[in-house]
Amino acid sequence: MTIPRLIVTDVDRTLLTHDHVLPQRVADALHVAREAGIMIVLATARSPLGLKPHAEKLGIAGLAICFNGGWIGNVSTGVALSEQRIGRTDALHTMATAQAAGVRPMWFTGHAIHALAEDPIIAREAGVTTEPLIVAKALEDMPGEPGKIMCVAAQPTDREAFEALRVQLGGCLSVSGSHPRLLEIGPLGISKKTAIATVAAELGMAAQDCAAAGDAENDLEMLAWAGTAVTIENAVPEAKRLAHFVGPSCDEGGLADAVAWLLQRQSTLAMADETGGRNG
């Protein structure tokens, strides 16, 4: 492991608590990291609009990864540096397939969320990011091509439908979970890993220069790719196995402990390099 120059962190249930609140000590830790010269990039399944309030509060809205890697850009201006959407034919098929399976599919454009029926479960999910929710009269009324489709499980048995959707859709789309009740669907070959690799390359960094933080299935490839991986106690077991450091739960601001660990390593490695240079 080398000294990280870039930290890419997931948002929901990593940066934020389960109630989608940003702990002050996490904000303070990221500020200290930035003061130490480390770049911070948020990587999320959220849309740019859904990420914007938190990115702006942290002062890191200029470069972010949204839609699980399908969108990279400035969330304040909404200007994308890179954007890939789900083709309309595949998107309409996904909505119909999910609806038939009994789960709630949500079509994210980046400006609004579109659904096929009025549903309190869908309304609750839309309320998390406060994006406008529009109910379509028919499937064909869905606009353009979505940045992602998210399926919501209303009850535990719906997770069996999730597994069926993985089989049905996995050959033509990227399918991963961000929470046991949420299935994220995007363009084939797109992930947070592909996005962090793109960002690092643009910045002239290698994987060893990057640290990644995340808690869920859709973070695993990113955690495996980065030179240093950190997570929090509420993460899935696979994320903990990949992590070099596991902090307390997101509800306790555990990401702050992970950042402090990274900064301590940075200081220790820098001192070792300096001592080695003098001795040499």
Short mmCIF file of C-alpha atoms in Angstrom, two decimals:
data_model
loop_
_atom_site.label_atom_id
_atom_site.label_comp_id
_atom_site.label_asym_id
_atom_site.label_seq_id
_atom_site.Cartn_x
_atom_site.Cartn_y
_atom_site.Cartn_z
CA MET A 1 0.00 0.00 0.00
CA THR A 2 1.23 3.47 -0.85
CA ILE A 3 0.14 6.91 0.32
CA PRO A 4 -3.28 7.68 -1.21
CA ARG A 5 -3.64 10.84 -3.28
CA LEU A 6 -7.33 10.23 -3.95
CA ILE A 7 -10.16 8.93 -1.75
CA VAL A 8 -13.31 7.80 -3.54
CA THR A 9 -16.19 7.14 -1.17
CA ASP A 10 -19.68 5.74 -1.47
CA VAL A 11 -22.44 7.93 -0.05
CA ASP A 12 -25.49 6.16 1.41
CA ARG A 13 -24.70 4.07 4.49
CA THR A 14 -20.98 4.90 4.16
CA LEU A 15 -20.61 8.69 4.14
CA LEU A 16 -24.19 9.15 5.41
CA THR A 17 -26.04 7.36 8.20
CA HIS A 18 -28.89 4.94 7.61
CA ASP A 19 -31.17 7.98 7.94
CA HIS A 20 -29.21 9.76 5.18
CA VAL A 21 -27.63 12.31 7.52
CA LEU A 22 -24.04 13.54 7.17
CA PRO A 23 -22.29 13.26 10.58
CA GLN A 24 -20.29 16.37 11.39
CA ARG A 25 -17.24 14.35 12.32
CA VAL A 26 -17.23 12.75 8.88
CA ALA A 27 -17.41 16.17 7.24
CA ASP A 28 -14.57 17.34 9.50
CA ALA A 29 -12.41 14.31 8.66
CA LEU A 30 -12.83 14.85 4.93
CA HIS A 31 -11.93 18.51 5.38
CA VAL A 32 -8.71 17.49 7.16
CA ALA A 33 -7.91 15.04 4.35
CA ARG A 34 -8.38 17.77 1.74
CA GLU A 35 -6.15 20.11 3.76
CA ALA A 36 -3.51 17.35 3.67
CA GLY A 37 -3.65 17.42 -0.13
CA ILE A 38 -5.84 14.37 -0.71
CA MET A 39 -8.55 14.70 -3.34
CA ILE A 40 -12.05 13.48 -2.36
CA VAL A 41 -14.55 12.17 -4.93
CA LEU A 42 -18.03 10.89 -4.08
CA ALA A 43 -19.19 7.74 -5.92
CA THR A 44 -22.85 6.87 -5.63
CA ALA A 45 -25.86 5.18 -7.20
CA ARG A 46 -27.67 8.50 -6.75
CA SER A 47 -28.34 10.89 -9.60
CA PRO A 48 -26.33 14.13 -9.83
CA LEU A 49 -29.39 15.99 -8.55
CA GLY A 50 -29.76 13.61 -5.64
CA LEU A 51 -26.09 13.96 -4.71
CA LYS A 52 -25.84 17.73 -5.13
CA PRO A 53 -26.80 18.90 -1.59
CA HIS A 54 -24.24 16.68 0.12
CA ALA A 55 -21.47 17.33 -2.40
CA GLU A 56 -21.95 21.08 -2.14
CA LYS A 57 -22.05 20.98 1.66
CA LEU A 58 -18.69 19.22 1.62
CA GLY A 59 -17.29 21.56 -1.03
CA ILE A 60 -16.51 18.70 -3.43
CA ALA A 61 -19.19 19.08 -6.09
CA GLY A 62 -16.77 19.77 -8.96
CA LEU A 63 -16.12 16.11 -9.72
CA ALA A 64 -18.36 13.21 -8.70
CA ILE A 65 -19.41 9.75 -9.86
CA CYS A 66 -23.18 9.14 -10.08
CA PHE A 67 -25.51 6.42 -11.34
CA ASN A 68 -23.01 3.74 -10.22
CA GLY A 69 -20.41 5.04 -12.67
CA GLY A 70 -22.71 5.86 -15.57
CA TRP A 71 -22.27 9.59 -15.02
CA ILE A 72 -19.07 11.48 -14.13
CA GLY A 73 -19.09 15.26 -13.86
CA ASN A 74 -19.82 18.43 -11.91
CA VAL A 75 -22.95 18.02 -9.81
CA SER A 76 -23.31 21.75 -9.17
CA THR A 77 -23.58 22.62 -12.85
CA GLY A 78 -24.93 19.27 -14.02
CA VAL A 79 -22.27 19.17 -16.74
CA ALA A 80 -21.10 15.63 -17.47
CA LEU A 81 -17.53 14.72 -18.42
CA SER A 82 -18.67 11.19 -19.21
CA GLU A 83 -22.19 9.79 -19.49
CA GLN A 84 -23.66 6.46 -20.52
CA ARG A 85 -27.35 5.66 -20.36
CA ILE A 86 -29.45 2.53 -20.69
CA GLY A 87 -30.68 2.11 -24.26
CA ARG A 88 -34.40 2.76 -24.50
CA THR A 89 -35.31 -0.73 -25.74
CA ASP A 90 -33.45 -2.37 -22.85
CA ALA A 91 -34.86 0.16 -20.39
CA LEU A 92 -38.47 -0.42 -21.40
CA HIS A 93 -37.92 -4.18 -21.27
CA THR A 94 -36.42 -3.83 -17.78
CA MET A 95 -39.36 -1.79 -16.50
CA ALA A 96 -41.87 -4.28 -17.88
CA THR A 97 -39.93 -7.28 -16.56
CA ALA A 98 -39.57 -5.77 -13.08
CA GLN A 99 -43.22 -4.77 -12.98
CA ALA A 100 -44.25 -8.31 -13.96
CA ALA A 101 -41.98 -9.70 -11.24
CA GLY A 102 -43.89 -7.68 -8.64
CA VAL A 103 -41.12 -5.28 -7.60
CA ARG A 104 -41.26 -1.50 -7.95
CA PRO A 105 -39.08 -0.15 -10.80
CA MET A 106 -38.02 3.53 -10.83
CA TRP A 107 -36.69 5.26 -13.99
CA PHE A 108 -34.06 7.93 -13.18
CA THR A 109 -33.37 10.61 -15.78
CA GLY A 110 -31.17 12.88 -13.64
CA HIS A 111 -33.89 15.54 -13.54
CA ALA A 112 -36.75 13.46 -12.13
CA ILE A 113 -37.84 9.96 -11.19
CA HIS A 114 -40.54 8.27 -13.25
CA ALA A 115 -42.71 5.38 -12.06
CA LEU A 116 -45.54 3.29 -13.48
CA ALA A 117 -47.93 3.68 -10.55
CA GLU A 118 -48.56 5.76 -7.47
CA ASP A 119 -47.00 3.80 -4.66
CA PRO A 120 -46.01 4.85 -1.11
CA ILE A 121 -42.88 2.68 -1.27
CA ILE A 122 -41.69 4.43 -4.43
CA ALA A 123 -42.63 7.80 -2.95
CA ARG A 124 -40.55 7.02 0.14
CA GLU A 125 -37.49 6.18 -1.94
CA ALA A 126 -37.91 9.32 -4.06
CA GLY A 127 -38.18 11.33 -0.86
CA VAL A 128 -34.69 10.25 0.20
CA THR A 129 -33.13 12.38 -2.54
CA THR A 130 -36.09 14.83 -2.85
CA GLU A 131 -36.17 14.44 -6.64
CA PRO A 132 -39.46 15.13 -8.45
CA LEU A 133 -41.56 11.97 -8.84
CA ILE A 134 -43.68 11.65 -11.98
CA VAL A 135 -46.17 8.84 -12.52
CA ALA A 136 -46.57 7.78 -16.15
CA LYS A 137 -49.89 6.74 -17.65
CA ALA A 138 -48.23 4.04 -19.74
CA LEU A 139 -44.82 2.41 -20.14
CA GLU A 140 -44.31 4.16 -23.48
CA ASP A 141 -44.56 7.54 -21.69
CA MET A 142 -41.21 7.02 -20.00
CA PRO A 143 -38.89 9.79 -21.27
CA GLY A 144 -35.76 9.19 -23.34
CA GLU A 145 -33.10 6.89 -21.91
CA PRO A 146 -32.58 6.57 -18.15
CA GLY A 147 -29.30 6.94 -16.30
CA LYS A 148 -30.37 3.98 -14.19
CA ILE A 149 -33.37 1.93 -13.18
CA MET A 150 -33.72 1.06 -9.50
CA CYS A 151 -36.02 -1.73 -8.34
CA VAL A 152 -37.42 -1.59 -4.82
CA ALA A 153 -38.45 -4.63 -2.78
CA ALA A 154 -41.61 -4.10 -0.76
CA GLN A 155 -41.34 -7.33 1.21
CA PRO A 156 -38.66 -9.99 1.89
CA THR A 157 -40.06 -12.39 -0.73
CA ASP A 158 -39.41 -9.74 -3.41
CA ARG A 159 -35.71 -10.54 -3.10
CA GLU A 160 -36.39 -13.81 -4.89
CA ALA A 161 -37.66 -11.67 -7.76
CA PHE A 162 -34.37 -9.74 -7.58
CA GLU A 163 -32.44 -12.95 -8.19
CA ALA A 164 -34.66 -13.76 -11.15
CA LEU A 165 -34.07 -10.26 -12.56
CA ARG A 166 -30.30 -10.74 -12.25
CA VAL A 167 -30.58 -13.86 -14.40
CA GLN A 168 -32.95 -12.28 -16.93
CA LEU A 169 -31.13 -8.95 -17.30
CA GLY A 170 -27.52 -9.68 -16.40
CA GLY A 171 -26.50 -10.54 -19.95
CA CYS A 172 -27.33 -7.10 -21.35
CA LEU A 173 -27.15 -4.75 -18.35
CA SER A 174 -25.14 -4.18 -15.18
CA VAL A 175 -27.10 -5.39 -12.16
CA SER A 176 -26.00 -5.02 -8.53
CA GLY A 177 -27.42 -4.34 -5.10
CA SER A 178 -26.90 -1.16 -3.10
CA HIS A 179 -29.03 -2.42 -0.19
CA PRO A 180 -31.00 -5.64 0.42
CA ARG A 181 -34.19 -3.85 -0.69
CA LEU A 182 -32.63 -2.05 -3.71
CA LEU A 183 -31.47 -3.46 -7.04
CA GLU A 184 -29.51 -1.05 -9.25
CA ILE A 185 -29.58 -1.52 -13.04
CA GLY A 186 -27.35 0.36 -15.48
CA PRO A 187 -25.56 0.07 -18.83
CA LEU A 188 -23.58 -3.10 -19.39
CA GLY A 189 -19.95 -2.87 -18.29
CA ILE A 190 -20.47 0.26 -16.17
CA SER A 191 -19.62 0.26 -12.47
CA LYS A 192 -18.01 2.37 -9.79
CA LYS A 193 -14.79 0.50 -10.61
CA THR A 194 -14.83 1.60 -14.24
CA ALA A 195 -15.58 5.14 -13.12
CA ILE A 196 -12.82 5.37 -10.48
CA ALA A 197 -10.37 3.93 -13.02
CA THR A 198 -11.44 6.60 -15.52
CA VAL A 199 -11.12 9.41 -12.97
CA ALA A 200 -7.72 8.16 -11.79
CA ALA A 201 -6.42 7.94 -15.36
CA GLU A 202 -7.58 11.49 -16.10
CA LEU A 203 -5.74 12.67 -12.97
CA GLY A 204 -2.60 10.73 -13.86
CA MET A 205 -2.97 8.31 -10.94
CA ALA A 206 -2.64 4.56 -10.67
CA ALA A 207 -4.78 2.23 -8.56
CA GLN A 208 -2.10 2.30 -5.87
CA ASP A 209 -2.60 6.06 -5.52
CA CYS A 210 -6.30 5.59 -4.70
CA ALA A 211 -8.26 4.64 -1.60
CA ALA A 212 -11.90 3.55 -1.84
CA ALA A 213 -14.65 3.36 0.79
CA GLY A 214 -17.96 1.54 0.43
CA ASP A 215 -20.41 -0.79 2.12
CA ALA A 216 -22.49 -2.66 -0.46
CA GLU A 217 -22.35 -5.08 -3.37
CA ASN A 218 -22.13 -2.25 -5.90
CA ASP A 219 -18.93 -1.05 -4.15
CA LEU A 220 -17.05 -4.37 -4.21
CA GLU A 221 -15.30 -4.02 -7.57
CA MET A 222 -14.20 -0.49 -6.65
CA LEU A 223 -12.84 -1.69 -3.29
CA ALA A 224 -10.95 -4.53 -4.98
CA TRP A 225 -9.46 -2.21 -7.62
CA ALA A 226 -8.16 0.54 -5.33
CA GLY A 227 -4.75 0.30 -3.74
CA THR A 228 -6.31 0.75 -0.29
CA ALA A 229 -9.84 -0.22 0.72
CA VAL A 230 -11.70 0.89 3.84
CA THR A 231 -15.23 0.27 5.07
CA ILE A 232 -17.52 0.50 8.07
CA GLU A 233 -19.08 -2.02 10.44
CA ASN A 234 -22.49 -2.09 8.70
CA ALA A 235 -20.92 -3.17 5.40
CA VAL A 236 -21.63 -6.50 3.73
CA PRO A 237 -19.15 -9.27 4.70
CA GLU A 238 -17.51 -9.20 1.27
CA ALA A 239 -16.61 -5.52 1.71
CA LYS A 240 -15.07 -6.22 5.11
CA ARG A 241 -12.95 -9.01 3.62
CA LEU A 242 -11.59 -6.60 1.01
CA ALA A 243 -10.94 -3.78 3.48
CA HIS A 244 -7.59 -2.89 5.02
CA PHE A 245 -9.48 -1.03 7.75
CA VAL A 246 -13.02 -1.40 9.14
CA GLY A 247 -14.41 1.53 11.12
CA PRO A 248 -17.53 1.74 13.31
CA SER A 249 -21.01 1.87 11.79
CA CYS A 250 -22.00 4.71 9.48
CA ASP A 251 -24.44 5.78 12.21
CA GLU A 252 -21.41 6.45 14.42
CA GLY A 253 -19.59 8.32 11.68
CA GLY A 254 -17.28 5.38 11.06
CA LEU A 255 -15.93 6.83 7.82
CA ALA A 256 -14.20 9.48 9.94
CA ASP A 257 -12.19 6.73 11.65
CA ALA A 258 -11.29 5.26 8.26
CA VAL A 259 -10.08 8.63 7.00
CA ALA A 260 -8.09 9.18 10.20
CA TRP A 261 -6.46 5.78 9.66
CA LEU A 262 -5.56 6.73 6.08
CA LEU A 263 -4.06 10.02 7.25
CA GLN A 264 -2.08 8.27 9.98
CA ARG A 265 -0.71 5.84 7.39
CA GLN A 266 0.15 8.79 5.15
CA SER A 267 2.10 10.40 7.99
CA THR A 268 3.83 7.15 8.95
CA LEU A 269 4.84 6.31 5.38
CA ALA A 270 6.04 9.85 4.74
CA MET A 271 8.24 9.75 7.86
CA ALA A 272 9.62 6.35 6.83
CA ASP A 273 10.47 7.68 3.37
CA GLU A 274 12.17 10.70 4.89
CA THR A 275 14.18 8.58 7.34
CA GLY A 276 15.13 6.15 4.60
CA GLY A 277 16.29 9.03 2.42
CA ARG A 278 18.50 10.44 5.19
CA ASN A 279 19.95 7.05 5.99
CA GLY A 280 20.61 6.38 2.33
#
